[in-house]
Amino acid sequence: MEHQIIFNKLQLLADPDQAISMSAYMRNLFPFLGISAKERKATYHSEFKQALKEKDVDFDFIQLCFNQLEREYHYAAVDYLLAIKSLLGPDHLPMLKQLIITKSWWDTVDGLDGVIGFLVKSFPELKKQMVEWSLDSNIWIRRVAIDHQLLFKEETDTELLALIIKNNLNQTEFFINKAIGWSLRDYSKTNPEWVSSFIEENKSELAPLSIREGSKYL
């Protein structure tokens, strides 16, 4: 891909006023160019579509994006990975893990969640890595392990889901307890009985936030 062409397109869309409010929304952890998600994705949609067609996994582009200061470039790397995820395999998991802990916040981490989930669904042998991740010292790695089965519906491995959540009970970390709640809430749309039973059996160790989120559709 022509990296600089994509970067130039993004720079032309920069809105300094919008950038201030976007950065504030993210607790001023990162500077922004000030580009809406719709505009940003339209900027490189055709390039990413072509990359998938040509079976091109461009690691240089991913690294260049994360080397930039502004958050939109990090989003571009995540969007690229989501676009070409079918080209990835188990050997790419270490690289993806490194990206999860690079300039981490929920926005990029939750995007990478979809890439990891696709990989695990495609290569079930990676489930054992998700169990290991659920015990990781880094909260973002654990968050991905908890939520990687989002939208799996009937294909959800409930034994794996239960084990990963149980590895993260009695937590005070907001982003972990929120992730637990989301994973339960999402699966409750498919199997409310299982979720209700799980919450009842573990309510003494589940955070109120997890129970509240997980019970939303019960």
Coordinates of C-alpha atoms in Angstrom, one line a residue:
M1 CA 0.0 0.0 0.0
E2 CA 1.0 3.6 -0.5
H3 CA 1.4 4.6 3.2
Q4 CA 2.0 8.3 2.6
I5 CA -1.0 8.6 0.3
I6 CA -3.3 7.4 3.1
F7 CA -1.5 9.6 5.7
N8 CA -1.9 12.6 3.4
K9 CA -5.6 12.0 2.9
L10 CA -6.1 11.9 6.7
Q11 CA -4.1 15.1 7.2
L12 CA -6.2 16.9 4.7
L13 CA -9.3 16.1 6.8
A14 CA -7.8 17.3 10.0
D15 CA -10.1 19.6 12.0
P16 CA -8.3 21.3 14.9
D17 CA -11.4 22.3 16.7
Q18 CA -12.9 18.8 16.5
A19 CA -9.5 17.4 17.6
I20 CA -9.7 19.2 20.9
S21 CA -13.1 17.8 21.9
M22 CA -12.1 14.3 20.7
S23 CA -9.0 14.3 22.7
A24 CA -10.9 15.6 25.8
Y25 CA -13.4 12.7 25.4
M26 CA -10.4 10.3 25.6
R27 CA -9.1 12.1 28.8
N28 CA -6.5 13.9 26.8
L29 CA -4.4 10.7 26.6
F30 CA -3.8 11.2 22.9
P31 CA -3.8 14.0 20.4
F32 CA -6.3 13.8 17.5
L33 CA -6.5 15.0 14.0
G34 CA -10.2 15.6 14.5
I35 CA -11.7 13.3 11.9
S36 CA -15.0 11.5 12.3
A37 CA -15.1 7.7 12.1
K38 CA -17.2 7.8 9.0
E39 CA -14.8 10.2 7.2
R40 CA -11.8 8.3 8.4
K41 CA -12.9 4.9 7.2
A42 CA -14.0 6.3 3.8
T43 CA -10.5 7.6 3.3
Y44 CA -8.9 4.2 3.1
H45 CA -11.7 1.8 2.4
S46 CA -10.7 1.1 -1.2
E47 CA -7.0 0.7 -0.3
F48 CA -7.8 -1.9 2.5
K49 CA -10.2 -3.7 0.2
Q50 CA -7.5 -3.9 -2.4
A51 CA -5.0 -5.2 0.2
L52 CA -7.3 -8.0 1.0
K53 CA -7.8 -8.9 -2.6
E54 CA -4.0 -9.0 -3.1
K55 CA -3.5 -10.9 0.1
D56 CA -1.2 -8.2 1.3
V57 CA -0.4 -8.1 5.1
D58 CA 1.5 -4.9 5.4
F59 CA 3.2 -4.9 8.8
D60 CA 5.2 -1.8 8.0
F61 CA 1.9 0.1 7.6
I62 CA 0.7 -1.1 11.0
Q63 CA 3.9 -0.1 12.7
L64 CA 4.0 3.3 11.0
C65 CA 0.5 4.0 12.1
F66 CA 1.2 3.2 15.7
N67 CA 4.4 5.3 15.6
Q68 CA 2.3 8.4 14.9
L69 CA 1.1 10.6 17.7
E70 CA -2.5 11.2 16.6
R71 CA -5.1 8.6 17.5
E72 CA -6.7 8.4 14.0
Y73 CA -3.5 6.7 12.7
H74 CA -3.8 4.0 15.4
Y75 CA -7.5 3.5 14.4
A76 CA -6.3 3.1 10.8
A77 CA -4.0 0.3 11.8
V78 CA -6.8 -1.4 13.7
D79 CA -9.3 -0.9 10.8
Y80 CA -6.7 -2.4 8.4
L81 CA -6.3 -5.5 10.6
L82 CA -10.1 -5.9 10.7
A83 CA -10.2 -5.6 7.0
I84 CA -7.6 -8.2 6.3
K85 CA -8.2 -10.4 9.3
S86 CA -8.9 -13.5 7.1
L87 CA -5.3 -13.4 6.0
L88 CA -4.0 -13.8 9.5
G89 CA -3.0 -16.9 11.3
P90 CA -1.8 -18.2 14.7
D91 CA 1.7 -16.9 14.0
H92 CA 0.4 -13.4 14.1
L93 CA -0.9 -13.6 17.6
P94 CA 2.3 -12.3 19.3
M95 CA 2.3 -9.3 17.1
L96 CA -1.4 -8.6 17.9
K97 CA -0.7 -9.0 21.6
Q98 CA 2.1 -6.4 21.3
L99 CA -0.3 -4.0 19.6
I100 CA -2.9 -4.5 22.4
I101 CA -0.4 -3.1 24.9
T102 CA 0.9 -0.4 22.6
K103 CA -0.6 3.1 23.4
S104 CA -3.5 1.2 25.1
W105 CA -7.0 2.5 25.8
W106 CA -10.4 0.9 25.3
D107 CA -10.9 2.3 21.8
T108 CA -8.0 0.5 20.1
V109 CA -8.1 -2.5 22.4
D110 CA -11.8 -3.2 21.7
G111 CA -11.1 -2.9 18.0
L112 CA -8.4 -5.4 18.2
D113 CA -10.8 -7.6 20.1
G114 CA -12.6 -8.4 16.8
V115 CA -9.3 -9.4 15.2
I116 CA -8.4 -11.8 18.0
G117 CA -12.0 -13.2 18.2
F118 CA -11.9 -14.0 14.4
L119 CA -8.5 -15.7 14.9
V120 CA -9.7 -17.9 17.8
K121 CA -12.8 -18.9 15.9
S122 CA -10.7 -19.8 12.9
F123 CA -8.1 -21.6 14.9
P124 CA -9.6 -23.2 18.0
E125 CA -6.2 -24.2 19.2
L126 CA -5.7 -20.6 20.2
K127 CA -8.3 -21.0 23.0
K128 CA -5.5 -22.1 25.4
Q129 CA -3.8 -18.7 24.7
M130 CA -7.0 -17.0 25.7
V131 CA -7.0 -18.8 29.0
E132 CA -3.3 -17.7 29.5
W133 CA -4.3 -14.1 28.5
S134 CA -7.1 -14.1 31.1
L135 CA -4.4 -14.4 33.8
D136 CA -2.0 -11.8 32.3
S137 CA -0.8 -8.9 34.4
N138 CA -1.8 -6.4 31.8
I139 CA -5.5 -5.5 32.1
W140 CA -5.9 -4.9 28.4
I141 CA -4.8 -8.4 27.5
R142 CA -7.2 -9.8 30.1
R143 CA -10.0 -7.6 28.7
V144 CA -9.5 -9.0 25.2
A145 CA -9.5 -12.5 26.6
I146 CA -12.8 -11.9 28.4
D147 CA -14.5 -10.2 25.4
H148 CA -13.0 -12.0 22.4
Q149 CA -16.2 -14.1 22.0
L150 CA -18.5 -11.1 21.6
L151 CA -21.0 -11.8 18.8
F152 CA -20.2 -15.5 18.7
K153 CA -23.8 -16.2 19.6
E154 CA -24.5 -20.0 19.3
E155 CA -20.8 -20.6 18.6
T156 CA -19.8 -19.3 22.0
D157 CA -17.7 -21.8 24.0
T158 CA -19.4 -21.4 27.4
E159 CA -16.8 -23.5 29.2
L160 CA -14.1 -21.2 28.0
L161 CA -16.2 -18.1 28.8
A162 CA -16.9 -19.3 32.3
L163 CA -13.2 -20.2 33.0
I164 CA -12.0 -16.8 31.7
I165 CA -14.5 -14.9 33.7
K166 CA -13.8 -16.9 36.9
N167 CA -10.1 -16.1 36.4
N168 CA -11.1 -12.4 36.8
L169 CA -13.6 -12.5 39.6
N170 CA -13.2 -10.3 42.7
Q171 CA -11.7 -7.5 40.6
T172 CA -11.7 -3.8 41.4
E173 CA -10.5 -2.8 37.9
F174 CA -13.3 -1.0 36.0
F175 CA -12.3 -2.1 32.6
I176 CA -12.2 -5.7 33.6
N177 CA -15.5 -5.7 35.4
K178 CA -17.1 -3.8 32.5
A179 CA -15.7 -6.4 30.1
I180 CA -17.2 -9.2 32.2
G181 CA -20.6 -7.5 32.1
W182 CA -20.4 -7.0 28.3
S183 CA -19.5 -10.6 27.7
L184 CA -22.4 -11.8 29.8
R185 CA -24.8 -9.3 28.3
D186 CA -23.9 -10.2 24.8
Y187 CA -24.3 -13.9 25.3
S188 CA -27.6 -13.4 27.2
K189 CA -29.2 -12.5 23.9
T190 CA -28.5 -16.0 22.8
N191 CA -28.7 -18.0 26.0
P192 CA -30.3 -16.0 28.8
E193 CA -30.8 -19.1 31.0
W194 CA -27.0 -19.9 31.0
V195 CA -26.1 -16.3 31.8
S196 CA -28.7 -16.0 34.5
S197 CA -27.5 -19.2 36.1
F198 CA -23.8 -18.1 35.9
I199 CA -24.6 -14.8 37.6
E200 CA -26.6 -16.5 40.3
E201 CA -23.8 -19.0 41.0
N202 CA -21.1 -16.4 41.1
K203 CA -22.9 -13.3 42.3
S204 CA -20.8 -13.1 45.6
E205 CA -17.6 -12.7 43.5
L206 CA -18.9 -10.7 40.6
A207 CA -18.7 -6.9 40.8
P208 CA -22.0 -5.0 40.9
L209 CA -21.0 -3.4 37.6
S210 CA -20.6 -6.8 36.0
I211 CA -24.0 -8.0 37.3
R212 CA -25.8 -4.9 36.2
E213 CA -24.3 -5.0 32.7
G214 CA -24.8 -8.8 32.4
S215 CA -28.4 -8.7 33.6
K216 CA -29.5 -5.9 31.2
Y217 CA -31.5 -8.2 28.9
L218 CA -32.5 -10.9 31.3

